[in-house]
Short mmCIF file of C-alpha atoms in Angstrom, two decimals:
data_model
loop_
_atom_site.label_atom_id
_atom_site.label_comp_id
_atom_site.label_asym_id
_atom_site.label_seq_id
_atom_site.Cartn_x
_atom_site.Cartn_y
_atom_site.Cartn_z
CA UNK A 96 131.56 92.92 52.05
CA UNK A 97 127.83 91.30 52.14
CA UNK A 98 129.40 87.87 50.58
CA UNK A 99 131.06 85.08 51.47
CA UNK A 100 129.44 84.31 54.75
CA UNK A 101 128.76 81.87 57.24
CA UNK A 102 125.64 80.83 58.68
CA UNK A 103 126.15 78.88 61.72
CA UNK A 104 121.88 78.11 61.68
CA UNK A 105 120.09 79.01 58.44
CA UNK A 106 116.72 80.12 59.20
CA UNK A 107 113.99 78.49 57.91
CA UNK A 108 111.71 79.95 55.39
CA UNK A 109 107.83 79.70 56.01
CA UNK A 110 107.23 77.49 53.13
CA UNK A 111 108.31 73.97 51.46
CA UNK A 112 109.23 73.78 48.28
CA UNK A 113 110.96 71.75 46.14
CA UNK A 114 114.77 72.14 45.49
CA UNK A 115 115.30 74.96 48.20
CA UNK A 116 118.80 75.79 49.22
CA UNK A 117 118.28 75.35 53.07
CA UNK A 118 120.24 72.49 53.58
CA UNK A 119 122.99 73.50 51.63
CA UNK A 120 124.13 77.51 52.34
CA UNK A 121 126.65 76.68 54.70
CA UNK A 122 128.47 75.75 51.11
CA UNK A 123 126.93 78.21 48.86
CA UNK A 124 127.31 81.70 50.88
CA UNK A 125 131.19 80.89 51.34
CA UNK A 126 131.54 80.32 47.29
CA UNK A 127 129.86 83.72 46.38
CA UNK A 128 131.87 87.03 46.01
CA UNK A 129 129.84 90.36 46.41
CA UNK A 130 130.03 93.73 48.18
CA UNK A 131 126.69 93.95 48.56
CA UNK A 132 126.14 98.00 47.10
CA UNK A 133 123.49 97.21 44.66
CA UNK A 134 120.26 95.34 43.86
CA UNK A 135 119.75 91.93 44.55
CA UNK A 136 117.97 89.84 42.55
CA UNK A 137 116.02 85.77 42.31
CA UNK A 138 113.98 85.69 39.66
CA UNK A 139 113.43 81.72 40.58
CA UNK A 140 112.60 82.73 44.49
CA UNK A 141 110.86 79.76 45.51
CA UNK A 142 110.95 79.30 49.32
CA UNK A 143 113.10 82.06 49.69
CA UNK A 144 115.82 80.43 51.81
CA UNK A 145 118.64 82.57 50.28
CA UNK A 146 117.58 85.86 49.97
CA UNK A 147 116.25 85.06 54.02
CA UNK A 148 119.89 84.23 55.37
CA UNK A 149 121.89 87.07 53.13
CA UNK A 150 118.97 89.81 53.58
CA UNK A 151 120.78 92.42 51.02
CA UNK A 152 119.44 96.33 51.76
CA UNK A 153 117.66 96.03 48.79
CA UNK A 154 116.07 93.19 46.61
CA UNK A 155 114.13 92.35 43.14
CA UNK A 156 112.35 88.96 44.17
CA UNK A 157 110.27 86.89 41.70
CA UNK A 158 108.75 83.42 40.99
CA UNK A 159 106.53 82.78 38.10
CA UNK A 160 103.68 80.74 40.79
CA UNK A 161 101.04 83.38 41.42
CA UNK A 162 100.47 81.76 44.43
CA UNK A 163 103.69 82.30 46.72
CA UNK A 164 104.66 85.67 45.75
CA UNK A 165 100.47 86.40 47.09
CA UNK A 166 101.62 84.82 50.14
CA UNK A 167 104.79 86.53 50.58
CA UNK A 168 103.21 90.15 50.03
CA UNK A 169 99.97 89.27 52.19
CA UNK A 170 103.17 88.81 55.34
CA UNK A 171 104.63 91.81 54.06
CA UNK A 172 101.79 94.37 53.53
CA UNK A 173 99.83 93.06 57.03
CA UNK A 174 97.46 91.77 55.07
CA UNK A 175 96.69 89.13 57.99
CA UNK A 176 97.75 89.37 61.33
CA UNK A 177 99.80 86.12 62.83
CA UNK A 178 97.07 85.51 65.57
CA UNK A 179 94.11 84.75 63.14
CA UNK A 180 96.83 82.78 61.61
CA UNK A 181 97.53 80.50 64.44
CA UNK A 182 93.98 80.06 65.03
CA UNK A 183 92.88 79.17 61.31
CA UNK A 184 95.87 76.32 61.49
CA UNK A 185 94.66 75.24 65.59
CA UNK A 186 91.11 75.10 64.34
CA UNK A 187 92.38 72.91 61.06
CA UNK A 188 94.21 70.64 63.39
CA UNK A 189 90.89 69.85 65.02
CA UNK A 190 88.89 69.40 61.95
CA UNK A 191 91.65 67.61 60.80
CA UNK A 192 91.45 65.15 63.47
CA UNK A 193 88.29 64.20 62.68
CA UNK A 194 87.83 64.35 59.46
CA UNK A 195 91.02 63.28 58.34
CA UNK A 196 92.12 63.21 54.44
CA UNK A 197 88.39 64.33 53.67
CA UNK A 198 89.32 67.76 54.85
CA UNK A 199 92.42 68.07 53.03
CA UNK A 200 90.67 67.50 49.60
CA UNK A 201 88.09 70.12 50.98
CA UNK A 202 90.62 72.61 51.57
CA UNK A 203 92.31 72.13 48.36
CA UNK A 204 89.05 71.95 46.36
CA UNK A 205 88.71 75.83 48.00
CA UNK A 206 92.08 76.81 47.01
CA UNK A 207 91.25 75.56 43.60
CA UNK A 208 88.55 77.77 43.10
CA UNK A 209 88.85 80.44 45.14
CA UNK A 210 93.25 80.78 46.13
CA UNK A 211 93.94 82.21 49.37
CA UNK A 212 97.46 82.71 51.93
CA UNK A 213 96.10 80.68 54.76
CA UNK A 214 94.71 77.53 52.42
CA UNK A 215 98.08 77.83 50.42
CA UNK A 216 99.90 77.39 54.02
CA UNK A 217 97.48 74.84 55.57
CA UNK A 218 98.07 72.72 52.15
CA UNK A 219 101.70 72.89 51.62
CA UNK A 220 101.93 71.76 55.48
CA UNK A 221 99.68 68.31 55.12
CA UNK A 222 100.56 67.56 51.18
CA UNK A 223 102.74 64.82 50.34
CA UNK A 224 105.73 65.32 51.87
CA UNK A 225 105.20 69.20 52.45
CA UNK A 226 106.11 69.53 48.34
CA UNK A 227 103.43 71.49 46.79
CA UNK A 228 102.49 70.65 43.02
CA UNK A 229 100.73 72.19 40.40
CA UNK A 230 98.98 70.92 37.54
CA UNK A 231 99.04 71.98 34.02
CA UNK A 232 95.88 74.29 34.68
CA UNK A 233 97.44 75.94 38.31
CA UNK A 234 95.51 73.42 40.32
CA UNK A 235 96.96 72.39 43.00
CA UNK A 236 97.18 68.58 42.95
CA UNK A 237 99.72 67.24 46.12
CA UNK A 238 97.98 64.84 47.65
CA UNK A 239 97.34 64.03 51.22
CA UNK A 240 100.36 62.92 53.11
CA UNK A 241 98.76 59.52 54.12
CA UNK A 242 101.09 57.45 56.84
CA UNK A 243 101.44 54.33 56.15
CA UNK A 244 99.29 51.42 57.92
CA UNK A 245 102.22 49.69 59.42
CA UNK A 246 102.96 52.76 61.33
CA UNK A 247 99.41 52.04 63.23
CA UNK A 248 98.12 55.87 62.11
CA UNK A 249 95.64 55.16 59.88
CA UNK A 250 94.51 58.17 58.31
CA UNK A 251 96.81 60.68 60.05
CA UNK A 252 99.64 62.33 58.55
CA UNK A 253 103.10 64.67 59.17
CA UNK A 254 100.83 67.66 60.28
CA UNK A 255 99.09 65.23 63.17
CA UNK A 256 102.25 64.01 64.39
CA UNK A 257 104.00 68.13 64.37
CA UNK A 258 100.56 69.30 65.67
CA UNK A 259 99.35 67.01 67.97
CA UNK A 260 100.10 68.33 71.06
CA UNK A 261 97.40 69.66 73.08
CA UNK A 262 98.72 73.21 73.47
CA UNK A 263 99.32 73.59 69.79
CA UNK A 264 103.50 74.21 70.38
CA UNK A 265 104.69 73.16 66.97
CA UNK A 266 101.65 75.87 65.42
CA UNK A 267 103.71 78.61 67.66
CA UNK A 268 106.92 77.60 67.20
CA UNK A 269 105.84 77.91 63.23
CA UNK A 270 103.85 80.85 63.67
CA UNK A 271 107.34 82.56 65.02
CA UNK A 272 109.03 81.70 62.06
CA UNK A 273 106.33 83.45 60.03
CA UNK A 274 106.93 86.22 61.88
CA UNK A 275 110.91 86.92 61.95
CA UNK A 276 110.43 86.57 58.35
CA UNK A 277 108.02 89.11 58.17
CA UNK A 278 110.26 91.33 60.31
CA UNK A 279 112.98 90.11 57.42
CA UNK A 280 110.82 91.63 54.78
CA UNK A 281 109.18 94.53 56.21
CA UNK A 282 112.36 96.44 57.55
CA UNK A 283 114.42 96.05 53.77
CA UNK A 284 113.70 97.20 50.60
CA UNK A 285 112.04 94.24 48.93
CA UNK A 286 109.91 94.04 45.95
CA UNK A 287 107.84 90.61 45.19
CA UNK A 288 107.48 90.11 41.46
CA UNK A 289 105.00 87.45 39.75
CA UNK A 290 106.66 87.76 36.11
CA UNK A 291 108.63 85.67 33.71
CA UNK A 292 112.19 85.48 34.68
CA UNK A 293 113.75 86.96 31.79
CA UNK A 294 111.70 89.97 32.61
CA UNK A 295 113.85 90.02 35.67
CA UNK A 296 117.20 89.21 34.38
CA UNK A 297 116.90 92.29 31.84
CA UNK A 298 116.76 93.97 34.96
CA UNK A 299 120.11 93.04 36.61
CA UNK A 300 122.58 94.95 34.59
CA UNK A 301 124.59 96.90 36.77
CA UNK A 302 127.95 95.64 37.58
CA UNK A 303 127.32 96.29 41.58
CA UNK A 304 124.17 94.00 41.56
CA UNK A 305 123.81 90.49 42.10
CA UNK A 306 121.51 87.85 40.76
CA UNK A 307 120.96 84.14 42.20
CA UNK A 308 119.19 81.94 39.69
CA UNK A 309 117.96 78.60 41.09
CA UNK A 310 115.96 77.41 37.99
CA UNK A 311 114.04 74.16 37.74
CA UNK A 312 116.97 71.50 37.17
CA UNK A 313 117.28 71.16 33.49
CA UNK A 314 116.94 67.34 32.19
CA UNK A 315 115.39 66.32 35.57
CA UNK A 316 111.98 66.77 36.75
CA UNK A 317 112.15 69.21 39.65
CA UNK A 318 109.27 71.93 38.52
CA UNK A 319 105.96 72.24 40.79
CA UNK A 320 104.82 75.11 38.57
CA UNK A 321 104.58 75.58 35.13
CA UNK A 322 107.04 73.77 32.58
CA UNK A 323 110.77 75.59 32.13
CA UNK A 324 112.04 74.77 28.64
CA UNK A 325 115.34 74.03 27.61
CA UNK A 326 114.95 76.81 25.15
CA UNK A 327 114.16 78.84 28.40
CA UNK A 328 117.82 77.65 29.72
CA UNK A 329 119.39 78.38 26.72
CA UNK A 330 118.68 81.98 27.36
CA UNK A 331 120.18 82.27 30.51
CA UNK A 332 122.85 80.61 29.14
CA UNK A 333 123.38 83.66 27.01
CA UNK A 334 122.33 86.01 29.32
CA UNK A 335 125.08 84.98 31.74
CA UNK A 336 127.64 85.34 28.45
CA UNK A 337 126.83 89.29 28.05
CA UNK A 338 125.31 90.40 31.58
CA UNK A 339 127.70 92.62 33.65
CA UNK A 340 125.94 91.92 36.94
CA UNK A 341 127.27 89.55 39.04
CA UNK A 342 125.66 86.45 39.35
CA UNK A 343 125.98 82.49 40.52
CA UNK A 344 123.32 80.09 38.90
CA UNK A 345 122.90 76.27 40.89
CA UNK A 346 122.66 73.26 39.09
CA UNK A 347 123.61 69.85 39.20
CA UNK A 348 126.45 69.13 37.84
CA UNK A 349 126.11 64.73 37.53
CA UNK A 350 125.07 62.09 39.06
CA UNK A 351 126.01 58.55 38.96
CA UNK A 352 124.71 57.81 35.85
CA UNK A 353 125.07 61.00 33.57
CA UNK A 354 126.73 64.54 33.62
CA UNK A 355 124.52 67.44 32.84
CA UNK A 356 125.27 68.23 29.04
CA UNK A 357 124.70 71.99 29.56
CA UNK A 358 127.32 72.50 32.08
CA UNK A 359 129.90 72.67 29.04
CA UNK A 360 128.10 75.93 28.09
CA UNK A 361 129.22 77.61 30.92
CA UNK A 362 133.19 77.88 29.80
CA UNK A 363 133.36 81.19 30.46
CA UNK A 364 132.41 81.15 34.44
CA UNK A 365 133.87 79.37 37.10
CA UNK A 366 132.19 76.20 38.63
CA UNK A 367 132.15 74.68 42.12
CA UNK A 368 130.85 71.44 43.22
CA UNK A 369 129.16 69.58 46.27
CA UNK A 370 128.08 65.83 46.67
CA UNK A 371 124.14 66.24 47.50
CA UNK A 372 120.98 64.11 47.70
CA UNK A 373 117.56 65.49 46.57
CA UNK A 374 114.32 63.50 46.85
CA UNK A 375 111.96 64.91 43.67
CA UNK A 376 109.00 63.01 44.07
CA UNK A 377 110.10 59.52 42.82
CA UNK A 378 111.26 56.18 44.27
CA UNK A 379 114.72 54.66 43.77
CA UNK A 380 113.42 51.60 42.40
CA UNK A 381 111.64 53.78 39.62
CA UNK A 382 115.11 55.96 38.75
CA UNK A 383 116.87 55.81 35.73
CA UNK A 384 118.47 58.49 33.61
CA UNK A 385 117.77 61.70 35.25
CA UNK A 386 116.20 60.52 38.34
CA UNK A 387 116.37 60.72 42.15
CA UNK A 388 119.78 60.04 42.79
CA UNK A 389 121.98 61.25 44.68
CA UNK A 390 123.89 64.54 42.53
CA UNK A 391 127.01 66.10 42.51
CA UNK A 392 125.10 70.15 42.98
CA UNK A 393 127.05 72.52 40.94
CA UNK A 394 127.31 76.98 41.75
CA UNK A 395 127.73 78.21 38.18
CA UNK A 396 129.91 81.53 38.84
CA UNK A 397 131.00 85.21 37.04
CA UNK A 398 134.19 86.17 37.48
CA UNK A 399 133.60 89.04 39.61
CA UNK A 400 131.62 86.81 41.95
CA UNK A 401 134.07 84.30 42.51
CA UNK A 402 135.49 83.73 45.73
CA UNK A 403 139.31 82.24 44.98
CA UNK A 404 140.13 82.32 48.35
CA UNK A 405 137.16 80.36 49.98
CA UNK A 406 137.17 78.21 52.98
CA UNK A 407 134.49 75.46 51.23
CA UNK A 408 132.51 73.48 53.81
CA UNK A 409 133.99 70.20 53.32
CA UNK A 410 131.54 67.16 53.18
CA UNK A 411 132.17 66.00 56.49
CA UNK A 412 131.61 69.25 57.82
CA UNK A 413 128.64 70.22 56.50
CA UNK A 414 126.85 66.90 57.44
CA UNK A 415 127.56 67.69 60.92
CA UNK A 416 126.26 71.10 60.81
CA UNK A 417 123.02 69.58 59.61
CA UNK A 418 122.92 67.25 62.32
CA UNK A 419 123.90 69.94 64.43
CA UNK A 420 121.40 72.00 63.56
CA UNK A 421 118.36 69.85 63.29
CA UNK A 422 117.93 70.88 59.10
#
């Protein structure tokens, strides 16, 4: 039996993106039924945190940005080798030193025009709060992550204060997690997709495979890629109503101001619930409606991949674990 499990220290996928499950698996692998003897499946991948901690034998993964899925296949087909990375992000950290936000916008004027792994990785490490965003066109628009003047930093940011040792640690210490997830990736059967997700979901029909959907929160504004419609939710609405794979969907369930209308259209699967706090870009004194607030996060689940018998991570316990473990 692959699922329920529990991970005592998630490992920490190479990128940041918004909405990953990181923080939260301690709760989510102990809610999830599944043997494990078929195909697993994300066609909302993202940062990958999930399919990193359960590594299934075999795996359909796919996000809709162009962008990550390049990066994830460049690790996986050697496409660079982790030396000339550490030395394109110790020879940013010096440029960056001097030059300061200038060479951020340089870099992501580069990316702009000409998209590559390394300027993809430098950028989602400096951006505004690590949480890369896309415009309407693909551009990627994040801004620098500027400190604020009463901190006496002036024009340095997140990546100076991680970087700024002399010896470059925090670049190794990075550059290993790179590569345990390329040693993740390389020794499985894994398959990164850049398609729409229905595309994928068609896929996952077989009552032995699993699929973990972790869409853009519908009603609230969590997507750094592309727009994801309600009429785009309403399908996997249905699709979970006839599908005979096994599958769990997250969501948020309410928050203090509102419960999330389209819960009600998941009668026929079972739901569990966790209190949670995400940050999505906006300031409390700006939130209203569906805004950054702290949620109650919801695992949307099919029969056959409920776990009845869970031990749930109780609050208490999995703020400690967090602590614990530093996430």
């Amino acid at each position: 039996m692959l699922l329920p499990k529990f991970v005592n220290k998630p490992y920490i996928p190479p990128l940041s993106i918004q909405g990953t499950k990181t923080r939260i698996l301690h709760w989510l692998l102990q809610n999830i039924y599944w043997k494990g003897h078929g195909t697993y499946y994300e066609p909302f991948l993202g940062s990958a945190s999930v399919v990193l901690n359960i590594q299934p034998k075999k795996a359909i993964l796919n996000d809709n940005n162009p962008h990550i899925i390049q990066f994830y296949r460049d690790i996986q087909q050697n496409k660079f080798t982790l030396l000339a990375l550490k030395q394109y992000l110790l020879d940013c950290k010096q440029v960056l030193e001097k030059k300061g936000s200038d060479f951020y916008y340089e870099i992501r004027d580069q990316f702009n025009t000409s998209p590559s792994s390394f300027g993809l990785l430098f950028l989602n490490l400096t951006c505004w709060r690590n949480l890369m965003r896309f415009n309407a066109k693909g551009e990627f628009n994040a801004p620098f992550y500027q400190i604020k003047q009463s901190k006496k930093l002036s024009d340095q940011n997140r990546y100076l204060l991680n970087f700024n040792d002399v010896k470059g640690l925090y670049i190794i210490h990075y550059i290993e997690r790179i590569k345990y997830f390329q040693q993740i990736i390389q020794s499985h059967d894994y398959i990164f997709s850049n398609e729409d997700f229905e595309s994928i979901l068609e896929m996952a029909t077989d009552n032995n495979d699993f699929c973990y959907c972790d869409p853009p929160y519908i009603l609230r504004n969590t997507q750094y890629y592309g727009n994801f419609t309600e009429k785009q939710f309403n399908s996997l609405i249905e699709w979970s109503r006839t599908t005979k794979c096994n599958f769990a969907i997250s969501n948020w369930y309410s928050d203090k101001n509102n419960i999330n209308p389209y819960i009600t259209h998941f009668n026929h699967c079972h739901i569990k619930q966790t209190p949670f706090h995400y940050q999505i870009g906006i300031g409390k004194k700006h939130a209203r409606n569906y805004s950054d607030l702290s949620v109650n996060e919801c695992l949307i689940l099919s029969s056959n991949a409920y776990y009845q018998n869970n031990l749930s991570v109780n609050k208490n316990t999995l703020n400690f674990l967090l602590k614990k473990n530093n996430i």
